[in-house]
PDB file of C-alpha atoms in Angstrom:
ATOM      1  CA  UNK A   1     -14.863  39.847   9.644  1.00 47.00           C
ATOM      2  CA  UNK A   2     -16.030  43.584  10.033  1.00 47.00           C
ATOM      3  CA  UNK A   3     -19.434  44.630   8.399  1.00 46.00           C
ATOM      4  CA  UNK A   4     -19.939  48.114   7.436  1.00 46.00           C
ATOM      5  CA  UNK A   5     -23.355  48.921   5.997  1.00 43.00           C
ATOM      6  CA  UNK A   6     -24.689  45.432   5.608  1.00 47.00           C
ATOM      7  CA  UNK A   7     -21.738  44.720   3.667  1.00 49.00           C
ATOM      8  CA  UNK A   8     -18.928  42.238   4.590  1.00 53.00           C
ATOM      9  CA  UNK A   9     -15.425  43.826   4.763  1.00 50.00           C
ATOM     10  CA  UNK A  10     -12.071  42.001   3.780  1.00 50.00           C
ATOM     11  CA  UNK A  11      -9.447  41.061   6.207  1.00 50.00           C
ATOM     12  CA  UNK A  12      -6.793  42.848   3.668  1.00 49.00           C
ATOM     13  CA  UNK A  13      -8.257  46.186   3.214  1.00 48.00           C
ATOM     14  CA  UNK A  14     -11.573  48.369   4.442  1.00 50.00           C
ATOM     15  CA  UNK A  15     -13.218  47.899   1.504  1.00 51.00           C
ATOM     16  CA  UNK A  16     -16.427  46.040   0.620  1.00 51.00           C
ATOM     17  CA  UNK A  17     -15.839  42.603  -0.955  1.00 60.00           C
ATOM     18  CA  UNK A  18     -17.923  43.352  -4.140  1.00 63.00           C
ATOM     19  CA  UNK A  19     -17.374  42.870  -7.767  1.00 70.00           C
ATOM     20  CA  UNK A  20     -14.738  40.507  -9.666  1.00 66.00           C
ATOM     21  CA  UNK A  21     -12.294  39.821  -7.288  1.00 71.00           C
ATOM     22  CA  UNK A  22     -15.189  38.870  -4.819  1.00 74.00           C
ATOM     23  CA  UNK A  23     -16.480  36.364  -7.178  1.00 79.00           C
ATOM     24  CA  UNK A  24     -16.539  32.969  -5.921  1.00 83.00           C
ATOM     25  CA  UNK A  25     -17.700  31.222  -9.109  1.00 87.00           C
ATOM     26  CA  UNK A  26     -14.849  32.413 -11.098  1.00 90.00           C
ATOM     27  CA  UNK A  27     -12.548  32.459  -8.466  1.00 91.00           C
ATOM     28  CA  UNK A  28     -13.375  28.323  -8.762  1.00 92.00           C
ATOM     29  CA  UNK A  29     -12.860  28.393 -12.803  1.00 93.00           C
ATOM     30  CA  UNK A  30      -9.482  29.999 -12.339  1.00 95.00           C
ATOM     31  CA  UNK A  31      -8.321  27.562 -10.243  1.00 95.00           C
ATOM     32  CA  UNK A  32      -9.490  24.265 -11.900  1.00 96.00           C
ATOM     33  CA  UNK A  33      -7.810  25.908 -14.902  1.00 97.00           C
ATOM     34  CA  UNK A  34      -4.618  27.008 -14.088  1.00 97.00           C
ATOM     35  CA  UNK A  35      -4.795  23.938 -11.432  1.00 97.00           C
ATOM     36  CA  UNK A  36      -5.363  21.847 -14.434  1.00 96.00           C
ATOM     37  CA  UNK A  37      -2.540  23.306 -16.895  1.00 96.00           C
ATOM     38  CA  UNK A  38      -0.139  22.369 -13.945  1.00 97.00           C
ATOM     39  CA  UNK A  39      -1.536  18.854 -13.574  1.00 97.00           C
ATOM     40  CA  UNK A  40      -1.237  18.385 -17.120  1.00 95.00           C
ATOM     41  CA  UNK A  41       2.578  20.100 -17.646  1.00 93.00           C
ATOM     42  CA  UNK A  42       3.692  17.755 -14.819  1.00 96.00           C
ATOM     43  CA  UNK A  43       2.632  14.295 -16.552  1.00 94.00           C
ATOM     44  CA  UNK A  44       4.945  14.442 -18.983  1.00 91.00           C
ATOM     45  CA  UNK A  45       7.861  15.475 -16.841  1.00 94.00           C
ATOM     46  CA  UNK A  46       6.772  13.019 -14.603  1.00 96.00           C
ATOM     47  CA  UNK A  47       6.907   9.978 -16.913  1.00 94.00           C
ATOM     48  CA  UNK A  48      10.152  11.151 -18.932  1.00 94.00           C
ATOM     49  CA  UNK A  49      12.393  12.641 -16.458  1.00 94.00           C
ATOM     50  CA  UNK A  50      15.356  12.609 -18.511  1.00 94.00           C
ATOM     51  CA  UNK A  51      14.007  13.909 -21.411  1.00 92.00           C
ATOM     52  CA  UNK A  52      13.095  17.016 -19.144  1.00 93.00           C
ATOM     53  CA  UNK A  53      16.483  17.167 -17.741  1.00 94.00           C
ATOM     54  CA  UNK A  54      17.488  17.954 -21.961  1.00 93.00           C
ATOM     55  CA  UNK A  55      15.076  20.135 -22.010  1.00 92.00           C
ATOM     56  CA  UNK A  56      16.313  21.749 -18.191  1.00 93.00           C
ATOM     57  CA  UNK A  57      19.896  21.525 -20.259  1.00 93.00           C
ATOM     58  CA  UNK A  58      18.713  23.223 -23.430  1.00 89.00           C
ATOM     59  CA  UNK A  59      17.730  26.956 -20.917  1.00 90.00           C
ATOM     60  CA  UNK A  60      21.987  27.014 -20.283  1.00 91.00           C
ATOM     61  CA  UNK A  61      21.132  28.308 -17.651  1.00 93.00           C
ATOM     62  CA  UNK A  62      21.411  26.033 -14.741  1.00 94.00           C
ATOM     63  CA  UNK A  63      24.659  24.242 -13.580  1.00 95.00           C
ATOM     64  CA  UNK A  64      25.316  20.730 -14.837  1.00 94.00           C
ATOM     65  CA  UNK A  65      24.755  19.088 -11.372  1.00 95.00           C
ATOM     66  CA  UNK A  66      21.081  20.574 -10.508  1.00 96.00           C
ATOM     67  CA  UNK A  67      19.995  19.460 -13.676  1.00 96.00           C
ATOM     68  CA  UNK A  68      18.887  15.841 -12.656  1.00 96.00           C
ATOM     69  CA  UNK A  69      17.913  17.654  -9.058  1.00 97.00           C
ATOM     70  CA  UNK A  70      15.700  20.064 -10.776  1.00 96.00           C
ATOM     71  CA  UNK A  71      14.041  17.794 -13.687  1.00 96.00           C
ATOM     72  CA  UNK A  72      13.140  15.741 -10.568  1.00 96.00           C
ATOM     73  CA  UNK A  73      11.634  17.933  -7.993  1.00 97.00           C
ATOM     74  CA  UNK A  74       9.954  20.488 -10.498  1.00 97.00           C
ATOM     75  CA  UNK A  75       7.271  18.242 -11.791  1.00 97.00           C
ATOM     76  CA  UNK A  76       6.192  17.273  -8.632  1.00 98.00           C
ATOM     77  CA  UNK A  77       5.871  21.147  -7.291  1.00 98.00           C
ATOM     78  CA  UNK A  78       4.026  21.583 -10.489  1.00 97.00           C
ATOM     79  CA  UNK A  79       1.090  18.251 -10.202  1.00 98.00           C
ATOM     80  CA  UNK A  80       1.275  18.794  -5.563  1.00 98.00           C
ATOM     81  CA  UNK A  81      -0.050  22.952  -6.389  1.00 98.00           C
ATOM     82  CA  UNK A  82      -2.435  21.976  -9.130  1.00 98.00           C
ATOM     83  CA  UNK A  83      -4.146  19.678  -7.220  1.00 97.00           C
ATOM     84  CA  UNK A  84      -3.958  21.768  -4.224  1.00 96.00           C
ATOM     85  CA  UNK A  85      -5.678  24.314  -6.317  1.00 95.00           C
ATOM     86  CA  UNK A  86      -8.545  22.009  -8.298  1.00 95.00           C
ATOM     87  CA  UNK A  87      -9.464  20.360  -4.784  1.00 94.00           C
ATOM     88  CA  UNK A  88      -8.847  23.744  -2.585  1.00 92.00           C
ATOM     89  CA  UNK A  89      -6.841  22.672  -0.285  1.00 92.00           C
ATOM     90  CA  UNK A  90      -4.819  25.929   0.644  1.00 93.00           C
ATOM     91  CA  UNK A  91      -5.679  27.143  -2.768  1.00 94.00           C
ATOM     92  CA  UNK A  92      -3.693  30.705  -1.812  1.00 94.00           C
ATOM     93  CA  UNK A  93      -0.662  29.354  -1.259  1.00 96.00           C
ATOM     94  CA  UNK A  94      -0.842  26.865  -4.269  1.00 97.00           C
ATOM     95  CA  UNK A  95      -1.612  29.793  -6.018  1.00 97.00           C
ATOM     96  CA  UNK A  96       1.407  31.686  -4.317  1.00 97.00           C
ATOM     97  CA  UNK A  97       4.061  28.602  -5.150  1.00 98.00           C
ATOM     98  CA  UNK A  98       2.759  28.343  -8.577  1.00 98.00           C
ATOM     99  CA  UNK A  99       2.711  32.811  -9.522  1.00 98.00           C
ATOM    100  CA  UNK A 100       6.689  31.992  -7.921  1.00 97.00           C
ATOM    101  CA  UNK A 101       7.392  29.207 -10.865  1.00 97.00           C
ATOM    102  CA  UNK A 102       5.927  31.181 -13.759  1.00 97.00           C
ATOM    103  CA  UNK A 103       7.808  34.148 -12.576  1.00 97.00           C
ATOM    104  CA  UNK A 104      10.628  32.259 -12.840  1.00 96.00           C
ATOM    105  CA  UNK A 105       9.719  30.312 -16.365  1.00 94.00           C
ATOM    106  CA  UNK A 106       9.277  34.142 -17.470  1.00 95.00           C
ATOM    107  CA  UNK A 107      12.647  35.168 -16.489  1.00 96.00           C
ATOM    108  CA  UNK A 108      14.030  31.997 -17.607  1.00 93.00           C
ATOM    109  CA  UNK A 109      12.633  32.564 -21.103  1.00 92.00           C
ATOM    110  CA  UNK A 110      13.494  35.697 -21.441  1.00 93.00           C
ATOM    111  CA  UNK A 111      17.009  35.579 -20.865  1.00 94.00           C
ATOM    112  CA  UNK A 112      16.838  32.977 -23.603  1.00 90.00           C
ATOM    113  CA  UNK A 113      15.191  35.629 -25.930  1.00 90.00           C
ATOM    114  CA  UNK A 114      17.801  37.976 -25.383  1.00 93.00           C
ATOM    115  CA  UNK A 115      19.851  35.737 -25.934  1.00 90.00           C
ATOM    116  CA  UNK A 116      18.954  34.770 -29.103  1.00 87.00           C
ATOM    117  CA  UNK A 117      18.846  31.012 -27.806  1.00 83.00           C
ATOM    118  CA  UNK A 118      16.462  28.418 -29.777  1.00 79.00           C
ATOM    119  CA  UNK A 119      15.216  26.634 -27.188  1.00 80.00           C
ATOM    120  CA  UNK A 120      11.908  23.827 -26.161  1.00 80.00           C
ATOM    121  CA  UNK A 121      10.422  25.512 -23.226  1.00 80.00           C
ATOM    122  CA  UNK A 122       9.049  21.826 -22.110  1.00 83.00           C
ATOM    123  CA  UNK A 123       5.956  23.138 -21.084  1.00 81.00           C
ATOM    124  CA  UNK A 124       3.486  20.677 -22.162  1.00 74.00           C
ATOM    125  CA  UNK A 125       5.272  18.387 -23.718  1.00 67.00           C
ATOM    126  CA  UNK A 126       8.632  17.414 -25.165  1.00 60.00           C
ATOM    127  CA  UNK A 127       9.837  17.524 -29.025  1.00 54.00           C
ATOM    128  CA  UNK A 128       9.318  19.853 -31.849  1.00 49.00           C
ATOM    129  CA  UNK A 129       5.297  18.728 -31.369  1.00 50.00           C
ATOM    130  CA  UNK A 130       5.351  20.642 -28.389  1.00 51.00           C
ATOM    131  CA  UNK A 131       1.716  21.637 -27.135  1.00 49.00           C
ATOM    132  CA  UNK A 132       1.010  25.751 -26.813  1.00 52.00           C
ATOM    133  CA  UNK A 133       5.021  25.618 -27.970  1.00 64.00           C
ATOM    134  CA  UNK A 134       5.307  29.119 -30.180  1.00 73.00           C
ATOM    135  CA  UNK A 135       7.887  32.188 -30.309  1.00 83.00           C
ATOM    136  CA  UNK A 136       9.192  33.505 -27.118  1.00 84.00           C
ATOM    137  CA  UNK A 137       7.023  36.366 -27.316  1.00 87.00           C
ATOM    138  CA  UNK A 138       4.025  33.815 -27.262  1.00 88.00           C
ATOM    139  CA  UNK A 139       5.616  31.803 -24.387  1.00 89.00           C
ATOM    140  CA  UNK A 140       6.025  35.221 -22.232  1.00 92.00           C
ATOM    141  CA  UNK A 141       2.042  36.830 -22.981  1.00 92.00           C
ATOM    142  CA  UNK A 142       0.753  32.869 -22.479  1.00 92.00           C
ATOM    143  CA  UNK A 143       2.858  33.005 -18.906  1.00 94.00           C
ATOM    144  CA  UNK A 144       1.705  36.415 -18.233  1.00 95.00           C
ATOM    145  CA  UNK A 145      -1.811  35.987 -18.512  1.00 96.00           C
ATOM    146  CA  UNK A 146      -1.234  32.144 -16.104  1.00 96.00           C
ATOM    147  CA  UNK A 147       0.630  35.001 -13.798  1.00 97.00           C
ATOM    148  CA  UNK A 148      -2.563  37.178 -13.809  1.00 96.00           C
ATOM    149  CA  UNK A 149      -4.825  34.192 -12.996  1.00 96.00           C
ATOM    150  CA  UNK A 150      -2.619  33.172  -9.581  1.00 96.00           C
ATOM    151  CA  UNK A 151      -2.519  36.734  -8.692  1.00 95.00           C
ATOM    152  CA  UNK A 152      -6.111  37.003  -9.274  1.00 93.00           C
ATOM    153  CA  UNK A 153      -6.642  33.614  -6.948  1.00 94.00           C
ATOM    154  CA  UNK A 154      -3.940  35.287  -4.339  1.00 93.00           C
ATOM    155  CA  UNK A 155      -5.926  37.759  -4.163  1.00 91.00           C
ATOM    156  CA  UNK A 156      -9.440  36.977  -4.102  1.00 90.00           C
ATOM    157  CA  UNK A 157     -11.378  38.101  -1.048  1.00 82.00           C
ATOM    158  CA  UNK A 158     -14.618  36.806  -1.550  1.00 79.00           C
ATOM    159  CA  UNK A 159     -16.197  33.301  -0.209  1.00 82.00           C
ATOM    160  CA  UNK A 160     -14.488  30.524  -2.373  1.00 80.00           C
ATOM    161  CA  UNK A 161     -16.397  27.822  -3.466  1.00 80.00           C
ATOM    162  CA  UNK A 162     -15.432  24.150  -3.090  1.00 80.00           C
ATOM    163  CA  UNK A 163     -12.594  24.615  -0.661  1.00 75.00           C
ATOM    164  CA  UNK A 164     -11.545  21.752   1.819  1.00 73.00           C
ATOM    165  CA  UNK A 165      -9.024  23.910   3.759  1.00 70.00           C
ATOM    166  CA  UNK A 166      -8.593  27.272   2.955  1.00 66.00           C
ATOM    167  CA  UNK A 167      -5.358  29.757   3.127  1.00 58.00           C
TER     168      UNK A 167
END
């Protein structure tokens, strides 16, 4: 690290690490809680993987034979990330794989809502009962502001707290 006036210096840029994005303490509450929301969207997709796949089938957007592939492999990206982020074990690039899968979950529902297509997003849960399950427009801000909060964790430049291996 370079110091300049007493001040440590990020790797990234030659600018003091001061203010927000330099703040380890919330840099730690973003990712227990966007670690978390992963954990917790994974369980059910986890215990009910063909119920997922209906949902996976329900976008129309995929074709027939990654369905079972995809219903499959996505929950466990989703629960390995979150916990890489709540224990901080590379929490950057948990952080990186996870702002990749809501950027795709944004385009995914969005093609849906120009389409016109009803659809479960799957999210949280399964059914009509759906947990944080609302109108498209809902689904996109509520995956906007979980985009903000890995892109804030991508790019933090402060000291984290809690981390076990860091990257």
């Amino acid at each position: 690290m370079v110091y300049r006036d007493g001040l440590r210096m990020g790797t990234l840029s030659r600018h003091p690490e001061t203010g927000w994005r330099a703040n380890g303490w919330l840099d730690l509450g973003l990712r227990w809680l966007l670690g978390g929301l992963f954990v917790l969207a994974s369980a059910h997709k986890i215990m009910d993987p063909a119920a997922f796949a209906k949902i996976i089938f329900g976008y129309d957007l995929f074709p027939a034979v990654a369905i079972n592939l995809i219903a499959i492999i996505l929950p466990y990206i989703e629960l390995t990330a979150g916990l890489a982020l709540i224990t901080g074990v590379y929490p950057r690039a948990a952080a990186v794989v996870l702002s990749g899968l809501l950027m795709g979950f944004i385009l995914a529902i969005s093609i849906n809502a120009w389409r016109g297509h009803v659809f479960d997003c799957g999210c949280f849960s399964s059914g009509e009962a759906a947990l944080w399950q609302g109108t498209p427009g809902w689904m996109l801000g509520r995956n906007g502001l979980l985009l903000f909060m890995g892109w804030s964790i991508t790019t933090f430049r402060g000291q984290r707290k809690i981390v076990v291996r860091s990257g």
